[in-house]
PDB file of C-alpha atoms and ligand atoms in Angstrom:
ATOM      1  CA  THR M   1     164.636  27.043  38.233  1.00  0.00           C
ATOM      2  CA  LYS M   2     165.482  25.775  41.704  1.00  0.00           C
ATOM      3  CA  HIS M   3     166.064  28.482  44.313  1.00  0.00           C
ATOM      4  CA  TYR M   4     168.932  28.571  46.817  1.00  0.00           C
ATOM      5  CA  GLN M   5     170.589  31.325  48.834  1.00  0.00           C
ATOM      6  CA  VAL M   6     173.281  32.158  51.352  1.00  0.00           C
ATOM      7  CA  VAL M   7     172.382  34.122  54.467  1.00  0.00           C
ATOM      8  CA  GLY M   8     174.790  36.166  56.583  1.00  0.00           C
ATOM      9  CA  ASN M   9     175.367  39.642  57.947  1.00  0.00           C
ATOM     10  CA  PRO M  10     177.423  41.014  56.286  1.00  0.00           C
ATOM     11  CA  ILE M  11     177.027  38.961  53.090  1.00  0.00           C
ATOM     12  CA  ALA M  12     178.537  41.009  50.227  1.00  0.00           C
ATOM     13  CA  GLN M  13     181.905  39.229  50.689  1.00  0.00           C
ATOM     14  CA  SER M  14     180.431  35.737  50.304  1.00  0.00           C
ATOM     15  CA  LYS M  15     181.931  33.594  47.523  1.00  0.00           C
ATOM     16  CA  SER M  16     179.113  31.023  47.777  1.00  0.00           C
ATOM     17  CA  PRO M  17     177.053  32.420  44.840  1.00  0.00           C
ATOM     18  CA  PHE M  18     180.133  32.171  42.614  1.00  0.00           C
ATOM     19  CA  ILE M  19     181.011  28.665  43.813  1.00  0.00           C
ATOM     20  CA  HIS M  20     177.484  27.266  43.456  1.00  0.00           C
ATOM     21  CA  ALA M  21     177.075  28.833  40.005  1.00  0.00           C
ATOM     22  CA  GLU M  22     180.283  27.055  38.932  1.00  0.00           C
ATOM     23  CA  PHE M  23     179.119  23.739  40.407  1.00  0.00           C
ATOM     24  CA  ALA M  24     175.747  24.122  38.640  1.00  0.00           C
ATOM     25  CA  LYS M  25     177.416  24.758  35.264  1.00  0.00           C
ATOM     26  CA  GLN M  26     179.636  21.748  35.787  1.00  0.00           C
ATOM     27  CA  THR M  27     176.725  19.404  36.587  1.00  0.00           C
ATOM     28  CA  GLN M  28     174.119  20.992  34.267  1.00  0.00           C
ATOM     29  CA  GLN M  29     171.750  22.095  37.008  1.00  0.00           C
ATOM     30  CA  VAL M  30     169.560  25.154  36.450  1.00  0.00           C
ATOM     31  CA  ILE M  31     169.589  27.052  39.728  1.00  0.00           C
ATOM     32  CA  SER M  32     169.368  30.545  41.112  1.00  0.00           C
ATOM     33  CA  TYR M  33     171.555  31.252  44.142  1.00  0.00           C
ATOM     34  CA  GLN M  34     171.120  34.647  45.847  1.00  0.00           C
ATOM     35  CA  ARG M  35     172.516  36.511  48.847  1.00  0.00           C
ATOM     36  CA  ALA M  36     170.338  37.537  51.796  1.00  0.00           C
ATOM     37  CA  CYS M  37     171.317  39.826  54.662  1.00  0.00           C
ATOM     38  CA  PRO M  38     168.703  39.989  57.421  1.00  0.00           C
ATOM     39  CA  GLU M  39     169.163  42.027  60.607  1.00  0.00           C
ATOM     40  CA  VAL M  40     171.157  40.119  63.225  1.00  0.00           C
ATOM     41  CA  ASP M  41     167.919  39.169  65.037  1.00  0.00           C
ATOM     42  CA  GLY M  42     166.029  38.408  61.823  1.00  0.00           C
ATOM     43  CA  PHE M  43     167.232  34.989  60.722  1.00  0.00           C
ATOM     44  CA  ALA M  44     164.101  32.934  61.445  1.00  0.00           C
ATOM     45  CA  ILE M  45     161.824  35.390  59.652  1.00  0.00           C
ATOM     46  CA  GLU M  46     164.070  35.347  56.586  1.00  0.00           C
ATOM     47  CA  ALA M  47     164.296  31.550  56.611  1.00  0.00           C
ATOM     48  CA  GLN M  48     160.505  31.236  56.895  1.00  0.00           C
ATOM     49  CA  ARG M  49     160.049  33.683  54.019  1.00  0.00           C
ATOM     50  CA  PHE M  50     162.564  31.815  51.842  1.00  0.00           C
ATOM     51  CA  PHE M  51     161.267  28.284  52.387  1.00  0.00           C
ATOM     52  CA  GLY M  52     157.676  29.577  52.367  1.00  0.00           C
ATOM     53  CA  SER M  53     158.178  30.976  48.865  1.00  0.00           C
ATOM     54  CA  GLY M  54     159.593  27.795  47.336  1.00  0.00           C
ATOM     55  CA  GLY M  55     163.277  27.908  48.344  1.00  0.00           C
ATOM     56  CA  LEU M  56     164.936  24.490  48.400  1.00  0.00           C
ATOM     57  CA  GLY M  57     168.200  25.038  50.251  1.00  0.00           C
ATOM     58  CA  MET M  58     170.128  27.642  52.156  1.00  0.00           C
ATOM     59  CA  ASN M  59     173.723  28.144  53.214  1.00  0.00           C
ATOM     60  CA  VAL M  60     174.253  29.967  56.476  1.00  0.00           C
ATOM     61  CA  THR M  61     177.267  31.963  57.561  1.00  0.00           C
ATOM     62  CA  ALA M  62     178.167  34.276  60.451  1.00  0.00           C
ATOM     63  CA  PRO M  63     176.438  35.265  62.658  1.00  0.00           C
ATOM     64  CA  PHE M  64     173.528  32.910  61.971  1.00  0.00           C
ATOM     65  CA  LYS M  65     174.829  29.330  62.304  1.00  0.00           C
ATOM     66  CA  LEU M  66     173.289  28.883  65.756  1.00  0.00           C
ATOM     67  CA  ASP M  67     169.996  30.442  64.563  1.00  0.00           C
ATOM     68  CA  ALA M  68     169.966  27.933  61.705  1.00  0.00           C
ATOM     69  CA  TYR M  69     170.654  25.113  64.178  1.00  0.00           C
ATOM     70  CA  ASN M  70     167.586  26.230  66.147  1.00  0.00           C
ATOM     71  CA  PHE M  71     165.470  26.748  63.016  1.00  0.00           C
ATOM     72  CA  ALA M  72     165.989  23.256  61.583  1.00  0.00           C
ATOM     73  CA  ASP M  73     163.258  20.657  62.217  1.00  0.00           C
ATOM     74  CA  SER M  74     165.871  17.893  62.357  1.00  0.00           C
ATOM     75  CA  LEU M  75     169.663  17.731  62.428  1.00  0.00           C
ATOM     76  CA  THR M  76     172.319  15.415  61.044  1.00  0.00           C
ATOM     77  CA  PRO M  77     174.564  13.841  63.699  1.00  0.00           C
ATOM     78  CA  ARG M  78     177.517  15.994  62.604  1.00  0.00           C
ATOM     79  CA  ALA M  79     175.435  19.196  62.899  1.00  0.00           C
ATOM     80  CA  THR M  80     174.259  18.119  66.348  1.00  0.00           C
ATOM     81  CA  LEU M  81     177.870  17.696  67.530  1.00  0.00           C
ATOM     82  CA  ALA M  82     179.025  20.879  65.802  1.00  0.00           C
ATOM     83  CA  GLY M  83     176.273  22.814  67.559  1.00  0.00           C
ATOM     84  CA  ALA M  84     175.903  24.846  64.391  1.00  0.00           C
ATOM     85  CA  VAL M  85     174.288  24.569  60.954  1.00  0.00           C
ATOM     86  CA  ASN M  86     175.710  25.918  57.695  1.00  0.00           C
ATOM     87  CA  THR M  87     173.309  24.106  55.355  1.00  0.00           C
ATOM     88  CA  LEU M  88     169.512  23.867  55.425  1.00  0.00           C
ATOM     89  CA  ALA M  89     167.694  21.579  53.014  1.00  0.00           C
ATOM     90  CA  LEU M  90     163.980  21.206  52.313  1.00  0.00           C
ATOM     91  CA  GLN M  91     162.978  17.553  52.669  1.00  0.00           C
ATOM     92  CA  ASP M  92     160.291  15.630  50.749  1.00  0.00           C
ATOM     93  CA  ASP M  93     157.930  15.771  53.732  1.00  0.00           C
ATOM     94  CA  GLY M  94     158.204  19.576  53.871  1.00  0.00           C
ATOM     95  CA  SER M  95     160.459  19.646  56.932  1.00  0.00           C
ATOM     96  CA  ILE M  96     163.821  21.433  57.041  1.00  0.00           C
ATOM     97  CA  LEU M  97     167.006  19.425  57.679  1.00  0.00           C
ATOM     98  CA  GLY M  98     170.021  21.151  59.233  1.00  0.00           C
ATOM     99  CA  ASP M  99     173.512  19.932  58.379  1.00  0.00           C
ATOM    100  CA  ASN M 100     177.073  21.139  58.938  1.00  0.00           C
ATOM    101  CA  THR M 101     179.544  20.567  56.112  1.00  0.00           C
ATOM    102  CA  ASP M 102     182.461  22.616  57.491  1.00  0.00           C
ATOM    103  CA  GLY M 103     184.322  19.649  58.978  1.00  0.00           C
ATOM    104  CA  TYR M 104     183.891  17.705  55.757  1.00  0.00           C
ATOM    105  CA  GLY M 105     185.272  20.700  53.829  1.00  0.00           C
ATOM    106  CA  LEU M 106     188.334  20.974  56.050  1.00  0.00           C
ATOM    107  CA  VAL M 107     189.169  17.276  56.211  1.00  0.00           C
ATOM    108  CA  THR M 108     188.685  16.579  52.492  1.00  0.00           C
ATOM    109  CA  ASP M 109     190.779  19.631  51.617  1.00  0.00           C
ATOM    110  CA  ILE M 110     193.590  18.430  53.868  1.00  0.00           C
ATOM    111  CA  THR M 111     193.482  14.730  53.005  1.00  0.00           C
ATOM    112  CA  GLN M 112     192.310  14.755  49.361  1.00  0.00           C
ATOM    113  CA  GLN M 113     193.199  18.090  47.739  1.00  0.00           C
ATOM    114  CA  LEU M 114     196.432  18.662  49.664  1.00  0.00           C
ATOM    115  CA  GLY M 115     197.194  14.976  50.220  1.00  0.00           C
ATOM    116  CA  TRP M 116     198.319  15.467  53.825  1.00  0.00           C
ATOM    117  CA  THR M 117     197.872  12.626  56.324  1.00  0.00           C
ATOM    118  CA  LEU M 118     195.944  13.119  59.570  1.00  0.00           C
ATOM    119  CA  LYS M 119     195.941   9.522  60.817  1.00  0.00           C
ATOM    120  CA  GLY M 120     198.592   8.979  63.482  1.00  0.00           C
ATOM    121  CA  LYS M 121     199.737  12.611  63.437  1.00  0.00           C
ATOM    122  CA  ASN M 122     200.174  15.134  66.246  1.00  0.00           C
ATOM    123  CA  ILE M 123     197.815  18.014  65.482  1.00  0.00           C
ATOM    124  CA  LEU M 124     197.678  21.446  67.120  1.00  0.00           C
ATOM    125  CA  VAL M 125     194.545  23.562  66.673  1.00  0.00           C
ATOM    126  CA  LEU M 126     194.772  27.251  67.584  1.00  0.00           C
ATOM    127  CA  GLY M 127     191.457  28.576  68.924  1.00  0.00           C
ATOM    128  CA  ALA M 128     188.357  27.071  70.508  1.00  0.00           C
ATOM    129  CA  GLY M 129     185.452  29.046  69.058  1.00  0.00           C
ATOM    130  CA  GLY M 130     182.633  28.132  66.722  1.00  0.00           C
ATOM    131  CA  ALA M 131     184.991  27.497  63.819  1.00  0.00           C
ATOM    132  CA  VAL M 132     186.770  24.778  65.823  1.00  0.00           C
ATOM    133  CA  ARG M 133     183.595  23.249  67.191  1.00  0.00           C
ATOM    134  CA  GLY M 134     182.385  22.806  63.600  1.00  0.00           C
ATOM    135  CA  VAL M 135     185.344  20.624  62.599  1.00  0.00           C
ATOM    136  CA  LEU M 136     186.462  18.650  65.684  1.00  0.00           C
ATOM    137  CA  GLN M 137     184.372  15.539  65.060  1.00  0.00           C
ATOM    138  CA  LEU M 138     185.633  15.106  61.511  1.00  0.00           C
ATOM    139  CA  LEU M 139     189.263  15.740  62.559  1.00  0.00           C
ATOM    140  CA  LEU M 140     189.079  13.184  65.380  1.00  0.00           C
ATOM    141  CA  GLU M 141     187.462  10.616  63.074  1.00  0.00           C
ATOM    142  CA  GLN M 142     190.699  10.656  61.064  1.00  0.00           C
ATOM    143  CA  ARG M 143     192.390   9.086  64.104  1.00  0.00           C
ATOM    144  CA  PRO M 144     195.249  11.482  64.842  1.00  0.00           C
ATOM    145  CA  ALA M 145     197.715  10.331  67.504  1.00  0.00           C
ATOM    146  CA  GLN M 146     197.019  13.523  69.445  1.00  0.00           C
ATOM    147  CA  LEU M 147     194.873  16.617  68.984  1.00  0.00           C
ATOM    148  CA  VAL M 148     195.786  19.594  71.170  1.00  0.00           C
ATOM    149  CA  LEU M 149     193.543  22.651  71.376  1.00  0.00           C
ATOM    150  CA  ALA M 150     195.402  25.799  72.400  1.00  0.00           C
ATOM    151  CA  ASN M 151     193.255  28.745  73.374  1.00  0.00           C
ATOM    152  CA  ARG M 152     193.611  32.125  75.065  1.00  0.00           C
ATOM    153  CA  THR M 153     190.750  31.260  77.416  1.00  0.00           C
ATOM    154  CA  LEU M 154     191.422  27.800  78.847  1.00  0.00           C
ATOM    155  CA  ALA M 155     187.914  27.370  80.306  1.00  0.00           C
ATOM    156  CA  LYS M 156     186.371  27.820  76.869  1.00  0.00           C
ATOM    157  CA  ALA M 157     188.626  25.162  75.364  1.00  0.00           C
ATOM    158  CA  GLU M 158     187.860  22.805  78.270  1.00  0.00           C
ATOM    159  CA  ALA M 159     184.123  23.207  77.807  1.00  0.00           C
ATOM    160  CA  LEU M 160     184.452  22.550  74.097  1.00  0.00           C
ATOM    161  CA  ALA M 161     186.717  19.523  74.557  1.00  0.00           C
ATOM    162  CA  SER M 162     184.287  17.903  76.997  1.00  0.00           C
ATOM    163  CA  VAL M 163     181.802  17.507  74.116  1.00  0.00           C
ATOM    164  CA  PHE M 164     184.313  15.674  71.889  1.00  0.00           C
ATOM    165  CA  THR M 165     186.662  13.844  74.215  1.00  0.00           C
ATOM    166  CA  HIS M 166     184.855  10.490  73.684  1.00  0.00           C
ATOM    167  CA  LEU M 167     185.840  10.662  69.991  1.00  0.00           C
ATOM    168  CA  GLY M 168     189.612  10.669  70.390  1.00  0.00           C
ATOM    169  CA  PRO M 169     192.797  11.849  72.116  1.00  0.00           C
ATOM    170  CA  LEU M 170     191.888  15.486  72.759  1.00  0.00           C
ATOM    171  CA  GLU M 171     193.873  17.780  75.099  1.00  0.00           C
ATOM    172  CA  VAL M 172     193.572  21.471  75.884  1.00  0.00           C
ATOM    173  CA  VAL M 173     196.284  23.982  76.820  1.00  0.00           C
ATOM    174  CA  GLU M 174     196.782  27.702  77.128  1.00  0.00           C
ATOM    175  CA  PHE M 175     199.135  29.371  74.657  1.00  0.00           C
ATOM    176  CA  ALA M 176     201.566  29.854  77.553  1.00  0.00           C
ATOM    177  CA  ALA M 177     201.909  26.053  77.832  1.00  0.00           C
ATOM    178  CA  LEU M 178     202.991  25.515  74.211  1.00  0.00           C
ATOM    179  CA  PRO M 179     206.750  25.941  74.894  1.00  0.00           C
ATOM    180  CA  ALA M 180     206.577  22.735  76.977  1.00  0.00           C
ATOM    181  CA  PHE M 181     206.172  20.659  73.793  1.00  0.00           C
ATOM    182  CA  PRO M 182     209.434  19.537  72.152  1.00  0.00           C
ATOM    183  CA  ALA M 183     210.543  21.582  69.129  1.00  0.00           C
ATOM    184  CA  GLY M 184     208.777  20.422  65.989  1.00  0.00           C
ATOM    185  CA  HIS M 185     206.466  18.118  67.985  1.00  0.00           C
ATOM    186  CA  PHE M 186     203.362  18.885  65.910  1.00  0.00           C
ATOM    187  CA  ASP M 187     203.032  17.501  62.399  1.00  0.00           C
ATOM    188  CA  LEU M 188     200.171  19.854  61.568  1.00  0.00           C
ATOM    189  CA  ILE M 189     199.100  23.222  62.980  1.00  0.00           C
ATOM    190  CA  ILE M 190     195.632  24.534  62.090  1.00  0.00           C
ATOM    191  CA  ASN M 191     194.918  28.192  62.830  1.00  0.00           C
ATOM    192  CA  ALA M 192     191.279  28.859  63.711  1.00  0.00           C
ATOM    193  CA  THR M 193     191.466  31.986  65.867  1.00  0.00           C
ATOM    194  CA  SER M 194     189.374  34.913  64.737  1.00  0.00           C
ATOM    195  CA  ALA M 195     192.375  37.077  65.709  1.00  0.00           C
ATOM    196  CA  SER M 196     193.878  36.378  62.308  1.00  0.00           C
ATOM    197  CA  LEU M 197     190.967  38.089  60.559  1.00  0.00           C
ATOM    198  CA  ALA M 198     192.202  41.295  62.214  1.00  0.00           C
ATOM    199  CA  GLY M 199     195.803  40.498  61.268  1.00  0.00           C
ATOM    200  CA  ASP M 200     196.729  39.381  64.801  1.00  0.00           C
ATOM    201  CA  LEU M 201     198.521  36.239  65.911  1.00  0.00           C
ATOM    202  CA  PRO M 202     198.285  34.549  69.293  1.00  0.00           C
ATOM    203  CA  PRO M 203     201.623  34.289  71.145  1.00  0.00           C
ATOM    204  CA  LEU M 204     203.240  31.216  69.563  1.00  0.00           C
ATOM    205  CA  PRO M 205     206.726  29.861  70.296  1.00  0.00           C
ATOM    206  CA  GLU M 206     208.942  29.744  67.214  1.00  0.00           C
ATOM    207  CA  ALA M 207     209.993  26.182  68.099  1.00  0.00           C
ATOM    208  CA  LEU M 208     206.545  24.996  66.969  1.00  0.00           C
ATOM    209  CA  ILE M 209     207.749  25.316  63.402  1.00  0.00           C
ATOM    210  CA  ALA M 210     210.112  22.825  61.782  1.00  0.00           C
ATOM    211  CA  PRO M 211     210.704  22.607  58.014  1.00  0.00           C
ATOM    212  CA  GLU M 212     208.254  19.689  57.722  1.00  0.00           C
ATOM    213  CA  THR M 213     205.531  21.190  59.965  1.00  0.00           C
ATOM    214  CA  HIS M 214     202.355  21.413  57.865  1.00  0.00           C
ATOM    215  CA  CYS M 215     200.545  24.719  58.449  1.00  0.00           C
ATOM    216  CA  TYR M 216     196.882  25.332  57.600  1.00  0.00           C
ATOM    217  CA  ASP M 217     194.877  28.516  58.109  1.00  0.00           C
ATOM    218  CA  MET M 218     191.087  28.188  58.088  1.00  0.00           C
ATOM    219  CA  THR M 219     190.856  31.751  56.731  1.00  0.00           C
ATOM    220  CA  TYR M 220     192.024  32.803  53.264  1.00  0.00           C
ATOM    221  CA  GLY M 221     192.577  35.898  51.201  1.00  0.00           C
ATOM    222  CA  ALA M 222     194.244  37.358  48.153  1.00  0.00           C
ATOM    223  CA  GLN M 223     197.457  37.578  50.200  1.00  0.00           C
ATOM    224  CA  PRO M 224     198.848  34.870  52.525  1.00  0.00           C
ATOM    225  CA  THR M 225     197.400  35.147  56.037  1.00  0.00           C
ATOM    226  CA  VAL M 226     199.458  36.499  58.932  1.00  0.00           C
ATOM    227  CA  PHE M 227     199.751  32.969  60.376  1.00  0.00           C
ATOM    228  CA  LEU M 228     201.027  31.514  57.111  1.00  0.00           C
ATOM    229  CA  ARG M 229     203.506  34.362  56.664  1.00  0.00           C
ATOM    230  CA  TRP M 230     204.754  33.763  60.219  1.00  0.00           C
ATOM    231  CA  ALA M 231     205.161  30.034  59.507  1.00  0.00           C
ATOM    232  CA  GLU M 232     206.943  30.726  56.222  1.00  0.00           C
ATOM    233  CA  SER M 233     209.353  33.133  57.909  1.00  0.00           C
ATOM    234  CA  LEU M 234     210.327  30.298  60.272  1.00  0.00           C
ATOM    235  CA  GLY M 235     210.919  27.880  57.415  1.00  0.00           C
ATOM    236  CA  ALA M 236     207.663  25.892  57.262  1.00  0.00           C
ATOM    237  CA  GLY M 237     207.720  24.428  53.782  1.00  0.00           C
ATOM    238  CA  VAL M 238     204.162  23.096  53.522  1.00  0.00           C
ATOM    239  CA  ARG M 239     201.353  25.614  53.917  1.00  0.00           C
ATOM    240  CA  ALA M 240     197.740  26.131  52.804  1.00  0.00           C
ATOM    241  CA  ASP M 241     194.941  28.604  53.436  1.00  0.00           C
ATOM    242  CA  GLY M 242     191.246  27.853  53.874  1.00  0.00           C
ATOM    243  CA  LEU M 243     190.101  28.408  50.299  1.00  0.00           C
ATOM    244  CA  GLY M 244     189.883  24.664  49.755  1.00  0.00           C
ATOM    245  CA  MET M 245     187.850  24.245  52.934  1.00  0.00           C
ATOM    246  CA  LEU M 246     185.434  26.884  51.664  1.00  0.00           C
ATOM    247  CA  VAL M 247     184.961  25.158  48.306  1.00  0.00           C
ATOM    248  CA  GLY M 248     184.841  21.734  49.985  1.00  0.00           C
ATOM    249  CA  GLN M 249     182.049  22.666  52.382  1.00  0.00           C
ATOM    250  CA  ALA M 250     180.132  24.162  49.446  1.00  0.00           C
ATOM    251  CA  ALA M 251     180.581  20.964  47.423  1.00  0.00           C
ATOM    252  CA  GLU M 252     179.110  18.870  50.241  1.00  0.00           C
ATOM    253  CA  SER M 253     176.134  21.262  50.524  1.00  0.00           C
ATOM    254  CA  PHE M 254     175.669  20.984  46.766  1.00  0.00           C
ATOM    255  CA  ARG M 255     175.712  17.192  47.005  1.00  0.00           C
ATOM    256  CA  LEU M 256     173.132  17.259  49.780  1.00  0.00           C
ATOM    257  CA  TRP M 257     170.788  19.403  47.662  1.00  0.00           C
ATOM    258  CA  HIS M 258     171.349  17.976  44.182  1.00  0.00           C
ATOM    259  CA  GLY M 259     172.514  14.418  44.829  1.00  0.00           C
ATOM    260  CA  VAL M 260     175.704  14.862  42.798  1.00  0.00           C
ATOM    261  CA  MET M 261     179.196  15.690  44.069  1.00  0.00           C
ATOM    262  CA  PRO M 262     180.826  18.423  41.952  1.00  0.00           C
ATOM    263  CA  GLU M 263     184.548  18.693  41.132  1.00  0.00           C
ATOM    264  CA  VAL M 264     186.282  20.944  43.626  1.00  0.00           C
ATOM    265  CA  LYS M 265     189.624  21.521  41.890  1.00  0.00           C
ATOM    266  CA  PRO M 266     188.597  23.661  38.886  1.00  0.00           C
ATOM    267  CA  VAL M 267     186.386  25.818  41.092  1.00  0.00           C
ATOM    268  CA  MET M 268     189.246  26.377  43.549  1.00  0.00           C
ATOM    269  CA  ALA M 269     191.432  27.524  40.665  1.00  0.00           C
ATOM    270  CA  ALA M 270     188.727  29.858  39.338  1.00  0.00           C
ATOM    271  CA  LEU M 271     188.116  31.306  42.793  1.00  0.00           C
ATOM    272  CA  ARG M 272     191.834  31.847  43.375  1.00  0.00           C
ATOM    273  CA  GLN M 273     191.945  33.861  40.123  1.00  0.00           C
ATOM    274  CA  HIS M 274     188.807  35.757  41.172  1.00  0.00           C
ATOM    275  CA  LEU M 275     190.469  36.803  44.459  1.00  0.00           C
ATOM    276  CA  LYS M 276     193.426  38.487  42.757  1.00  0.00           C
TER     277      LYS M 276
HETATM  278  P1  LIG I 301     184.844  31.670  65.332  1.00  0.00           P
HETATM  279  O1  LIG I 301     183.459  31.260  64.955  1.00  0.00           O
HETATM  280  O2  LIG I 301     185.586  32.386  64.247  1.00  0.00           O
HETATM  281  O3  LIG I 301     185.621  30.554  65.908  1.00  0.00           O
HETATM  282  P2  LIG I 301     184.511  32.693  68.008  1.00  0.00           P
HETATM  283  O4  LIG I 301     183.561  31.622  68.372  1.00  0.00           O
HETATM  284  O5  LIG I 301     184.239  34.084  68.481  1.00  0.00           O
HETATM  285  O6  LIG I 301     184.651  32.823  66.432  1.00  0.00           O
HETATM  286  O7  LIG I 301     185.982  32.234  68.478  1.00  0.00           O
HETATM  287  C1  LIG I 301     187.088  33.043  68.263  1.00  0.00           C
HETATM  288  C2  LIG I 301     188.352  32.287  68.642  1.00  0.00           C
HETATM  289  O8  LIG I 301     189.485  33.121  68.365  1.00  0.00           O
HETATM  290  C3  LIG I 301     188.427  31.958  70.123  1.00  0.00           C
HETATM  291  O9  LIG I 301     189.197  30.795  70.282  1.00  0.00           O
HETATM  292  C4  LIG I 301     189.161  33.177  70.676  1.00  0.00           C
HETATM  293  O10 LIG I 301     189.828  32.959  71.902  1.00  0.00           O
HETATM  294  P3  LIG I 301     189.026  33.074  73.310  1.00  0.00           P
HETATM  295  O11 LIG I 301     188.229  31.803  73.435  1.00  0.00           O
HETATM  296  O12 LIG I 301     190.082  33.193  74.322  1.00  0.00           O
HETATM  297  O13 LIG I 301     188.159  34.298  73.178  1.00  0.00           O
HETATM  298  C5  LIG I 301     190.178  33.392  69.587  1.00  0.00           C
HETATM  299  N1  LIG I 301     190.696  34.769  69.582  1.00  0.00           N
HETATM  300  C6  LIG I 301     190.055  35.876  69.186  1.00  0.00           C
HETATM  301  N2  LIG I 301     190.851  36.956  69.293  1.00  0.00           N
HETATM  302  C7  LIG I 301     192.053  36.504  69.779  1.00  0.00           C
HETATM  303  C8  LIG I 301     193.314  37.115  70.075  1.00  0.00           C
HETATM  304  N3  LIG I 301     193.506  38.440  69.917  1.00  0.00           N
HETATM  305  N4  LIG I 301     194.311  36.327  70.532  1.00  0.00           N
HETATM  306  C9  LIG I 301     194.136  34.996  70.683  1.00  0.00           C
HETATM  307  N5  LIG I 301     192.981  34.364  70.407  1.00  0.00           N
HETATM  308  C10 LIG I 301     191.946  35.103  69.960  1.00  0.00           C
END
């Protein structure tokens, strides 16, 4: 049996054990995949224990993605730019590689599962925290016409944008500046503020939403998120939550560890049932 685990604090809510068990069944791998919940200052000790006792790969969630970035012996280019690691993998030489599969999960969900186009589109991203940093490179590589980051704290968005501006047409604004865009200007709006976890919405002008505005929330739940309900109430016809991003990032981790890309669709359907 090959040993894997997901590390976070809290961790009880994590769907990763379910997802990886489904992927393993699908591809006939024999694995164990556990949860671990170290103290908030205890990531490195837990990671040393795990890899020291034969663990092969680890997923990392809040609040440990920066700890995992620091723990890794080497980083993939996308993890370096993301400034965060969600996947650690033991290498043949005994070293630990850090990767970040969140951007892959988001972009493949949007372009492959949902079939939405990013190339040439005007994209608005709400928020400028770690969740956004993890996906900006992959979004910009899809060559949107424009990618606008709107954030409560402008300075934070500016600092973040400075890391990615060489990759594409990136702009930052405060929420208060959004009414200056023409009605329906954005083809796609991606919500990545942590406010929505608490059921809050940033102040958004209603004119952002036209019937064809595609709305994506990086969070998910049994019920539609507050952002998606807001968009629906204004007539947005095309909406999706972040369940597909979650399964997509897991699939890319699985591929990194096992060398085979699992099927995302059946696992998304099973997880959606599981949530109800
Ligand atoms: P995450 O890893 O989930 O992105 P984070 O790094 O703490 O978490 O970032 C949280 C994001 O949600 C930030 O963009 C934050 O805005 P600020 O940069 O201004 O703090 C945003 N956010 C959190 N609560 C918010 C609220 N009540 N209204 C608007 N934006 C909020």
